[in-house]
Coordinates of N, CA and C and ligand atoms in Angstrom, one line a residue:
M56 N 97.7 124.9 122.0 CA 98.8 124.4 121.2 C 99.2 123.0 121.7
S57 N 99.0 122.7 123.0 CA 99.4 121.4 123.4 C 98.5 120.2 122.9
D58 N 97.5 120.6 122.1 CA 96.6 119.6 121.5 C 97.3 119.1 120.2
F59 N 98.3 119.8 119.7 CA 98.9 119.4 118.4 C 100.1 118.5 118.6
I60 N 100.4 117.8 117.6 CA 101.5 116.9 117.7 C 102.6 117.4 116.8
K61 N 103.8 117.5 117.3 CA 105.0 117.9 116.5 C 105.3 116.8 115.5
P62 N 105.2 117.1 114.2 CA 105.5 116.1 113.2 C 106.9 115.5 113.4
E63 N 107.0 114.2 113.3 CA 108.4 113.6 113.5 C 109.2 113.9 112.2
K64 N 108.5 113.9 111.1 CA 109.2 114.0 109.8 C 108.3 114.8 108.8
I65 N 109.0 115.7 108.1 CA 108.3 116.4 107.0 C 109.0 116.2 105.7
I66 N 108.3 115.8 104.7 CA 108.9 115.5 103.4 C 108.6 116.7 102.5
V67 N 109.6 117.3 101.9 CA 109.4 118.4 101.0 C 110.3 118.0 99.7
E68 N 109.6 117.6 98.7 CA 110.3 117.2 97.5 C 111.4 116.2 97.8
D69 N 112.6 116.5 97.5 CA 113.7 115.5 97.8 C 114.4 115.8 99.2
F70 N 113.8 116.7 100.0 CA 114.3 116.9 101.3 C 113.5 116.2 102.3
V71 N 114.1 115.7 103.4 CA 113.4 115.1 104.5 C 113.8 115.9 105.7
L72 N 112.9 116.5 106.4 CA 113.1 117.2 107.7 C 112.8 116.2 108.8
R73 N 113.8 115.9 109.6 CA 113.6 115.1 110.8 C 114.6 115.5 111.8
Q74 N 114.3 115.2 113.0 CA 115.1 115.6 114.2 C 116.5 115.0 114.0
I75 N 117.5 115.7 114.3 CA 118.9 115.2 114.3 C 119.1 114.3 115.5
P76 N 119.4 113.0 115.3 CA 119.6 112.1 116.4 C 120.8 112.6 117.3
A77 N 120.6 112.5 118.6 CA 121.7 112.9 119.5 C 122.7 111.7 119.6
T78 N 123.4 111.5 118.6 CA 124.4 110.4 118.6 C 125.8 111.0 118.4
K79 N 126.8 110.2 118.8 CA 128.2 110.7 118.7 C 128.6 110.9 117.2
D80 N 128.1 110.1 116.3 CA 128.4 110.2 114.9 C 127.9 111.6 114.4
F81 N 126.6 111.9 114.7 CA 126.1 113.2 114.2 C 126.8 114.3 114.9
A82 N 127.1 114.2 116.2 CA 127.8 115.3 116.9 C 129.2 115.5 116.3
E83 N 129.9 114.5 115.9 CA 131.2 114.7 115.2 C 131.0 115.4 113.9
E84 N 130.0 114.9 113.1 CA 129.7 115.5 111.8 C 129.4 117.0 111.9
I85 N 128.6 117.4 112.9 CA 128.2 118.8 113.1 C 129.3 119.6 113.6
Y86 N 130.1 119.0 114.5 CA 131.3 119.7 115.0 C 132.2 120.1 113.8
D87 N 132.5 119.1 113.0 CA 133.4 119.4 111.8 C 132.8 120.5 110.9
I88 N 131.5 120.4 110.6 CA 130.8 121.4 109.7 C 131.0 122.8 110.3
F89 N 130.8 122.9 111.6 CA 130.9 124.3 112.2 C 132.3 124.8 112.3
I90 N 133.2 123.9 112.7 CA 134.6 124.3 113.0 C 135.3 124.7 111.7
E91 N 134.9 124.0 110.6 CA 135.6 124.3 109.3 C 135.1 125.7 108.7
D92 N 134.0 126.2 109.2 CA 133.5 127.4 108.7 C 133.1 128.4 109.8
A93 N 134.0 128.5 110.8 CA 133.7 129.2 112.0 C 133.3 130.7 111.8
D94 N 133.9 131.3 110.7 CA 133.6 132.7 110.5 C 132.1 132.9 110.1
T95 N 131.5 132.0 109.4 CA 130.1 132.1 109.2 C 129.2 131.7 110.4
F96 N 129.6 130.6 111.0 CA 128.8 130.1 112.1 C 128.9 130.9 113.4
K97 N 129.8 131.8 113.4 CA 129.8 132.7 114.6 C 128.5 133.4 114.8
H98 N 127.8 133.6 113.7 CA 126.5 134.3 113.8 C 125.4 133.4 114.5
W99 N 125.6 132.1 114.3 CA 124.7 131.2 114.9 C 124.9 131.1 116.5
F100 N 126.1 131.4 116.9 CA 126.5 131.3 118.3 C 126.8 132.6 118.9
N101 N 126.4 133.7 118.3 CA 126.8 135.0 118.9 C 128.3 135.1 119.2
G102 N 129.0 134.7 118.2 CA 130.5 134.8 118.3 C 131.2 133.7 119.0
G103 N 130.5 132.8 119.6 CA 131.1 131.7 120.3 C 131.2 130.5 119.4
M104 N 131.6 129.4 119.8 CA 131.6 128.2 118.9 C 131.6 127.0 119.8
W105 N 131.3 125.8 119.3 CA 131.4 124.6 120.0 C 132.8 124.5 120.5
K106 N 133.0 124.0 121.7 CA 134.4 123.7 122.2 C 134.8 122.3 121.9
S107 N 133.9 121.4 121.8 CA 134.2 120.0 121.6 C 133.0 119.2 121.1
V108 N 133.3 118.0 120.6 CA 132.2 117.1 120.1 C 131.2 116.9 121.2
E109 N 131.7 116.8 122.5 CA 130.8 116.5 123.6 C 129.8 117.6 123.8
D110 N 130.3 118.9 123.6 CA 129.4 120.0 123.7 C 128.2 119.9 122.7
V111 N 128.5 119.4 121.5 CA 127.5 119.3 120.5 C 126.5 118.2 120.9
L112 N 127.1 117.1 121.4 CA 126.3 116.0 121.8 C 125.3 116.4 122.9
K113 N 125.8 117.1 123.9 CA 125.0 117.6 125.0 C 123.9 118.5 124.5
Y114 N 124.2 119.3 123.6 CA 123.2 120.3 123.1 C 122.0 119.5 122.4
Y115 N 122.4 118.5 121.6 CA 121.3 117.7 121.0 C 120.6 116.8 121.9
Q116 N 121.3 116.3 122.9 CA 120.6 115.5 123.9 C 119.6 116.3 124.7
N117 N 120.0 117.6 125.1 CA 119.0 118.4 125.8 C 117.8 118.7 125.0
K118 N 118.0 119.0 123.6 CA 116.9 119.3 122.8 C 115.9 118.2 122.6
S119 N 116.4 116.9 122.7 CA 115.5 115.8 122.5 C 114.9 115.3 123.8
Q120 N 115.1 116.0 124.9 CA 114.5 115.6 126.1 C 112.9 115.4 126.0
P121 N 112.4 114.3 126.4 CA 111.0 114.1 126.2 C 110.2 115.0 127.2
N122 N 110.8 115.6 128.2 CA 110.1 116.4 129.2 C 109.9 117.8 128.6
D123 N 110.2 118.0 127.3 CA 110.1 119.3 126.7 C 108.6 119.4 126.2
T124 N 107.7 119.4 127.2 CA 106.3 119.3 126.8 C 105.7 120.6 126.1
R125 N 106.4 121.7 126.4 CA 105.9 122.9 125.8 C 106.5 123.1 124.4
W126 N 107.3 122.1 123.9 CA 107.9 122.2 122.6 C 108.7 123.5 122.4
Q127 N 109.5 123.7 123.3 CA 110.4 124.9 123.2 C 111.1 124.9 121.9
F128 N 111.4 123.7 121.4 CA 112.1 123.6 120.1 C 111.2 122.8 119.1
A129 N 111.2 123.2 117.9 CA 110.7 122.2 116.8 C 111.7 122.4 115.7
M130 N 112.9 121.9 116.0 CA 114.0 122.1 115.0 C 114.2 120.8 114.3
Y131 N 114.5 120.9 113.0 CA 114.6 119.7 112.1 C 115.9 119.7 111.3
G132 N 116.6 118.5 111.3 CA 117.7 118.4 110.4 C 117.2 118.4 109.0
I133 N 118.0 119.0 108.1 CA 117.6 119.0 106.6 C 118.4 117.9 106.0
F134 N 117.7 116.8 105.5 CA 118.5 115.7 104.9 C 118.1 115.6 103.5
K135 N 119.1 115.2 102.7 CA 118.9 114.9 101.3 C 119.6 113.6 101.0
N136 N 119.0 112.6 100.5 CA 119.6 111.3 100.4 C 120.4 110.9 101.6
D137 N 119.8 111.1 102.7 CA 120.4 110.8 104.0 C 121.6 111.6 104.4
E138 N 122.0 112.6 103.6 CA 123.1 113.5 103.9 C 122.5 114.7 104.7
L139 N 123.2 115.0 105.9 CA 122.7 116.1 106.7 C 123.3 117.4 106.0
L140 N 122.3 118.3 105.6 CA 122.7 119.5 105.0 C 122.7 120.7 105.9
G141 N 121.9 120.6 106.9 CA 121.7 121.8 107.9 C 120.5 121.5 108.8
E142 N 120.0 122.6 109.3 CA 118.9 122.5 110.2 C 118.0 123.7 110.1
I143 N 116.7 123.5 110.3 CA 115.8 124.6 110.2 C 114.6 124.3 111.1
G144 N 114.0 125.3 111.7 CA 112.8 125.1 112.5 C 112.5 126.2 113.4
L145 N 111.8 125.9 114.4 CA 111.3 126.9 115.4 C 112.0 126.7 116.7
S146 N 112.4 127.8 117.3 CA 112.9 127.8 118.7 C 112.2 128.8 119.5
G147 N 112.4 128.8 120.8 CA 111.8 129.8 121.7 C 110.3 129.8 121.5
I148 N 109.7 128.6 121.3 CA 108.2 128.6 121.1 C 107.6 129.0 122.4
D149 N 106.8 130.1 122.4 CA 106.2 130.7 123.5 C 104.7 130.4 123.4
T150 N 104.3 129.4 124.2 CA 102.9 128.9 124.1 C 101.9 130.0 124.7
T151 N 102.4 130.8 125.6 CA 101.5 131.8 126.2 C 101.1 132.9 125.2
N152 N 102.2 133.4 124.6 CA 102.0 134.5 123.6 C 101.8 134.0 122.2
Q153 N 102.0 132.7 122.0 CA 101.8 132.1 120.6 C 102.8 132.7 119.6
T154 N 104.1 132.7 120.0 CA 105.1 133.2 119.1 C 106.3 132.2 119.1
A155 N 107.1 132.4 118.1 CA 108.3 131.6 118.0 C 109.3 132.3 117.1
E156 N 110.5 131.7 117.1 CA 111.5 132.3 116.2 C 112.0 131.2 115.2
I157 N 112.1 131.6 114.0 CA 112.7 130.7 113.0 C 114.2 130.7 113.0
G158 N 114.8 129.6 113.0 CA 116.3 129.5 113.0 C 116.7 128.5 111.9
Y159 N 117.9 128.8 111.3 CA 118.4 127.9 110.3 C 119.9 128.0 110.1
W160 N 120.5 126.9 109.7 CA 121.9 126.9 109.3 C 122.1 125.9 108.2
L161 N 123.1 126.1 107.3 CA 123.4 125.1 106.3 C 124.9 124.9 106.3
K162 N 125.3 123.7 105.9 CA 126.8 123.6 105.8 C 127.2 124.3 104.5
K163 N 128.4 124.6 104.4 CA 128.9 125.5 103.4 C 128.6 125.0 102.0
S164 N 128.7 123.7 101.7 CA 128.5 123.1 100.4 C 127.0 123.2 100.0
A165 N 126.1 123.4 100.9 CA 124.7 123.4 100.6 C 124.2 124.8 100.4
R166 N 125.0 125.8 100.6 CA 124.5 127.2 100.4 C 124.4 127.7 99.0
G167 N 123.7 128.8 98.8 CA 123.6 129.4 97.5 C 122.7 128.6 96.6
K168 N 121.9 127.7 97.1 CA 121.0 126.9 96.3 C 119.5 127.1 96.5
G169 N 119.2 128.1 97.4 CA 117.8 128.4 97.7 C 117.1 127.5 98.6
I170 N 117.9 126.6 99.3 CA 117.3 125.6 100.2 C 116.5 126.3 101.3
I171 N 117.0 127.3 101.9 CA 116.3 127.9 103.1 C 115.1 128.6 102.6
D172 N 115.2 129.3 101.5 CA 114.0 130.0 100.9 C 112.9 129.0 100.6
R173 N 113.3 127.8 100.1 CA 112.3 126.8 99.8 C 111.6 126.3 101.1
L174 N 112.4 126.2 102.2 CA 111.9 125.6 103.4 C 111.2 126.6 104.4
I175 N 111.5 127.9 104.3 CA 110.9 128.8 105.2 C 109.3 128.7 105.1
P176 N 108.7 128.6 104.0 CA 107.3 128.5 103.9 C 106.8 127.2 104.6
V177 N 107.6 126.2 104.5 CA 107.2 124.9 105.2 C 107.1 125.1 106.7
I178 N 108.1 125.8 107.2 CA 108.2 126.1 108.7 C 107.1 127.0 109.1
E179 N 106.8 128.0 108.2 CA 105.7 128.9 108.5 C 104.3 128.1 108.6
Q180 N 104.2 127.2 107.7 CA 102.9 126.4 107.7 C 102.8 125.6 109.0
L181 N 104.0 125.1 109.5 CA 104.0 124.4 110.8 C 103.6 125.3 111.9
A182 N 104.2 126.5 111.9 CA 104.0 127.5 112.9 C 102.6 128.0 112.9
F183 N 102.1 128.5 111.8 CA 100.8 129.1 111.7 C 99.6 128.2 111.7
E184 N 99.8 127.0 111.0 CA 98.7 126.1 110.8 C 98.7 125.0 111.8
T185 N 99.8 124.3 112.0 CA 99.8 123.2 112.9 C 99.9 123.7 114.4
F186 N 100.7 124.6 114.7 CA 100.9 125.1 116.1 C 100.0 126.3 116.4
N187 N 99.3 126.8 115.4 CA 98.4 127.9 115.5 C 99.1 129.1 116.2
L188 N 100.3 129.4 115.9 CA 101.0 130.6 116.4 C 100.4 131.8 115.8
R189 N 100.6 133.0 116.4 CA 100.2 134.2 115.9 C 101.2 135.0 115.2
K190 N 102.5 134.7 115.6 CA 103.6 135.5 115.0 C 104.9 134.8 115.0
I191 N 105.6 134.9 114.0 CA 107.0 134.3 114.0 C 108.0 135.4 113.7
N192 N 109.1 135.3 114.4 CA 110.2 136.2 114.3 C 111.4 135.6 113.6
I193 N 112.2 136.5 112.9 CA 113.5 136.1 112.5 C 114.4 137.2 113.1
W194 N 115.1 136.9 114.1 CA 116.1 137.9 114.7 C 117.5 137.5 114.3
C195 N 118.2 138.4 113.7 CA 119.5 138.0 113.3 C 120.5 139.2 113.6
D196 N 121.8 138.8 113.6 CA 122.8 139.8 113.8 C 122.7 140.8 112.7
N197 N 122.8 142.0 113.0 CA 122.6 143.1 112.0 C 123.6 142.9 110.8
D198 N 124.7 142.3 111.1 CA 125.7 142.1 110.0 C 125.6 140.7 109.3
N199 N 124.6 140.0 109.6 CA 124.4 138.6 109.0 C 123.6 138.8 107.7
I200 N 124.3 139.2 106.7 CA 123.6 139.6 105.4 C 122.7 138.5 104.8
A201 N 123.3 137.3 104.8 CA 122.5 136.2 104.2 C 121.2 135.9 105.0
S202 N 121.2 136.0 106.3 CA 120.0 135.8 107.1 C 119.0 136.9 106.9
R203 N 119.5 138.1 106.9 CA 118.7 139.3 106.7 C 117.9 139.2 105.3
R204 N 118.7 138.7 104.3 CA 118.1 138.5 103.0 C 116.9 137.6 103.0
H205 N 117.1 136.5 103.7 CA 116.0 135.5 103.8 C 114.7 136.2 104.4
A206 N 115.0 136.9 105.5 CA 113.8 137.6 106.1 C 113.1 138.5 105.1
E207 N 113.9 139.3 104.5 CA 113.4 140.3 103.5 C 112.7 139.7 102.4
K208 N 113.3 138.6 101.8 CA 112.7 138.0 100.6 C 111.5 137.2 100.9
N209 N 111.3 136.8 102.2 CA 110.2 136.0 102.6 C 109.1 136.9 103.2
G210 N 109.2 138.2 103.0 CA 108.1 139.1 103.4 C 108.0 139.4 104.9
Y211 N 109.2 139.3 105.6 CA 109.2 139.7 107.0 C 109.4 141.2 107.2
I212 N 108.7 141.8 108.1 CA 108.8 143.2 108.3 C 110.0 143.5 109.3
L213 N 110.8 144.4 108.9 CA 111.9 144.9 109.9 C 111.2 145.7 110.9
E214 N 111.2 145.2 112.1 CA 110.4 145.9 113.2 C 111.3 146.8 114.0
G215 N 112.6 146.6 113.8 CA 113.6 147.5 114.6 C 114.9 146.9 114.6
I216 N 115.9 147.7 115.0 CA 117.2 147.2 115.3 C 117.5 147.4 116.8
Q217 N 117.7 146.3 117.4 CA 118.0 146.5 118.9 C 119.5 146.7 119.0
R218 N 119.8 147.9 119.4 CA 121.3 148.3 119.4 C 122.1 147.6 120.4
E219 N 123.3 147.2 120.0 CA 124.3 146.6 120.9 C 123.6 145.6 121.9
R220 N 122.8 144.7 121.3 CA 122.1 143.8 122.2 C 123.1 142.7 122.7
K221 N 124.1 142.4 121.9 CA 125.0 141.2 122.2 C 126.4 141.6 122.4
L222 N 127.0 141.0 123.5 CA 128.4 141.2 123.7 C 129.1 139.8 123.4
W223 N 129.8 139.7 122.4 CA 130.4 138.5 122.0 C 131.7 138.2 122.8
P224 N 132.1 136.9 122.8 CA 133.3 136.5 123.6 C 134.5 137.3 123.2
D225 N 134.6 137.7 122.0 CA 135.8 138.5 121.6 C 135.8 139.9 122.0
G226 N 134.7 140.3 122.7 CA 134.6 141.7 123.2 C 133.9 142.7 122.2
S227 N 133.5 142.2 121.0 CA 132.8 143.0 120.1 C 131.3 143.1 120.5
V228 N 130.7 144.2 120.2 CA 129.3 144.4 120.4 C 128.5 144.3 119.1
H229 N 127.3 143.8 119.2 CA 126.5 143.5 118.0 C 125.0 143.9 118.2
S230 N 124.5 144.5 117.2 CA 123.1 144.9 117.2 C 122.3 143.7 116.5
T231 N 121.0 143.7 116.8 CA 120.2 142.6 116.3 C 119.1 143.2 115.4
A232 N 118.9 142.7 114.2 CA 117.8 143.1 113.4 C 116.6 142.2 113.7
M233 N 115.5 142.8 114.0 CA 114.3 142.1 114.4 C 113.3 142.1 113.3
F234 N 113.1 141.0 112.7 CA 112.0 140.9 111.6 C 110.9 140.0 112.2
G235 N 109.7 140.3 111.7 CA 108.5 139.5 112.2 C 107.5 139.4 111.1
K236 N 106.7 138.3 111.2 CA 105.6 138.1 110.3 C 104.4 137.7 111.1
L237 N 103.3 138.3 110.9 CA 102.0 138.0 111.6 C 101.3 136.9 110.9
K238 N 100.4 136.2 111.6 CA 99.6 135.2 110.9 C 98.8 135.9 109.8
S239 N 98.3 137.1 110.0 CA 97.5 137.8 109.0 C 98.3 138.1 107.8
E240 N 99.6 138.1 107.9 CA 100.5 138.4 106.7 C 101.0 137.2 106.0
Y241 N 100.7 136.0 106.6 CA 101.1 134.7 106.1 C 100.4 134.4 104.7
K242 N 101.2 134.0 103.8 CA 100.7 133.7 102.4 C 100.3 134.8 101.6
K243 N 100.5 136.1 102.1 CA 100.1 137.2 101.3 C 101.1 137.4 100.1
Ligands
COA68 C1 122.2 131.8 106.8 C2 122.6 130.7 105.8 C3 121.7 129.5 106.1 C4 122.3 131.2 104.4 O1 122.6 130.3 103.4 P1 121.8 130.2 102.1 O2 120.4 130.0 102.5 O3 122.3 129.2 101.2 O4 121.8 131.7 101.6 P2 122.8 132.3 100.5 O5 124.2 132.0 100.8 O6 122.3 131.9 99.1 O7 122.6 133.9 100.8 C5 121.2 134.4 100.7 C6 121.3 135.8 100.0 O8 122.2 136.6 100.7 C7 123.2 137.1 99.8 N1 124.5 137.2 100.5 C8 125.0 136.2 101.3 N2 126.2 136.7 101.8 C9 126.3 138.0 101.3 C10 127.3 138.9 101.5 N3 128.4 138.8 102.3 N4 127.1 140.1 100.8 C11 126.1 140.4 100.1 N5 125.1 139.4 99.9 C12 125.2 138.3 100.5 C13 123.3 136.0 98.7 O9 123.8 136.6 97.5 C14 121.8 135.7 98.6 O10 121.1 136.7 97.9 P3 119.9 136.3 96.8 O11 118.9 135.5 97.6 O12 119.4 137.6 96.4 O13 120.5 135.5 95.7 C15 124.1 130.4 105.9 O14 124.8 131.5 105.6 C16 124.5 129.8 107.3 O15 124.3 128.7 107.6 N6 125.0 130.8 108.2 C17 125.4 130.4 109.5 C18 124.2 130.2 110.5 C19 123.3 131.5 110.5 O16 123.8 132.6 110.5 N7 122.0 131.3 110.7 C20 121.0 132.4 110.8 C21 121.0 132.9 112.2 S1 119.8 134.2 112.3

C-alpha cells in the first residue's frame, strides 16, 4: 500500500474532495456547524462534542501531520463552489490487514440530497482500487438511523451488533452496528 499516493484532490461532478486545511477560519466554521446541530453530531463523537475552536484546530493539525506515513486517515472535505459541506473518507487504515473504515458527516443544510450515497462509491474506489484494501467497514451507533441506511443502501453486510460497546460522557451506553464490504462484493 505504501507504493500508492493518496490523491490530494478528487473531483466528482460539481463536488471537489480535498483535505480540509488546518486553519483557524475552517476550525471556526466547523465548530459552528457542529455546535449548532449537536444532537445529530453526537453520533460522530460518541456523545461528546468539540469544547472549543482550538480543539477543532488541533484535530485537523494532527490529521495533516506529514509523519502519517501509514495514511491512518484519508479524509476529504466535501466542497461545492468552495463551500464546505462536510467530510468523507477513510480512517483507521490498517495497512497490515488491509482494512479501513468509511466515515462521513454533512452540515445540516446539505443533508437529504443524496450526497453521501453519491460519494460512497468514490471512496470505495479509493479504498479497493487505489489503496488495494481487502475490506471496508461502516461502524455506526446502533441508533444512528441515517448512517445505517447508507450502509444498507450501499450493499454493506450487517456483520453484528456489538452490544454496549460505548459509554458516552452523559452516562448512556450504546451498541455499535458493524457493517462491512469485501473487495469481492465491490461493484456487485
Ligand atoms: C450521517 C449523515 C451524513 C446523513 O446525512 P445524509 O447523507 O444527507 O442522509 P439523509 O439525511 O438523507 O438520511 C439517509 C436516509 O436515512 C433516513 N433517515 C434519516 N434520519 C432518519 C430518522 N430519524 N428516522 C428514519 N429515517 C431516517 C432518511 O430518510 C434517508 O432515507 P432514504 O435514503 O431512504 O431516503 C448526517 O446525518 C450526519 O452528518 N450525521 C452526523 C455525523 C454522523 O453520524 N456520521 C456517521 C457516523 S457513523
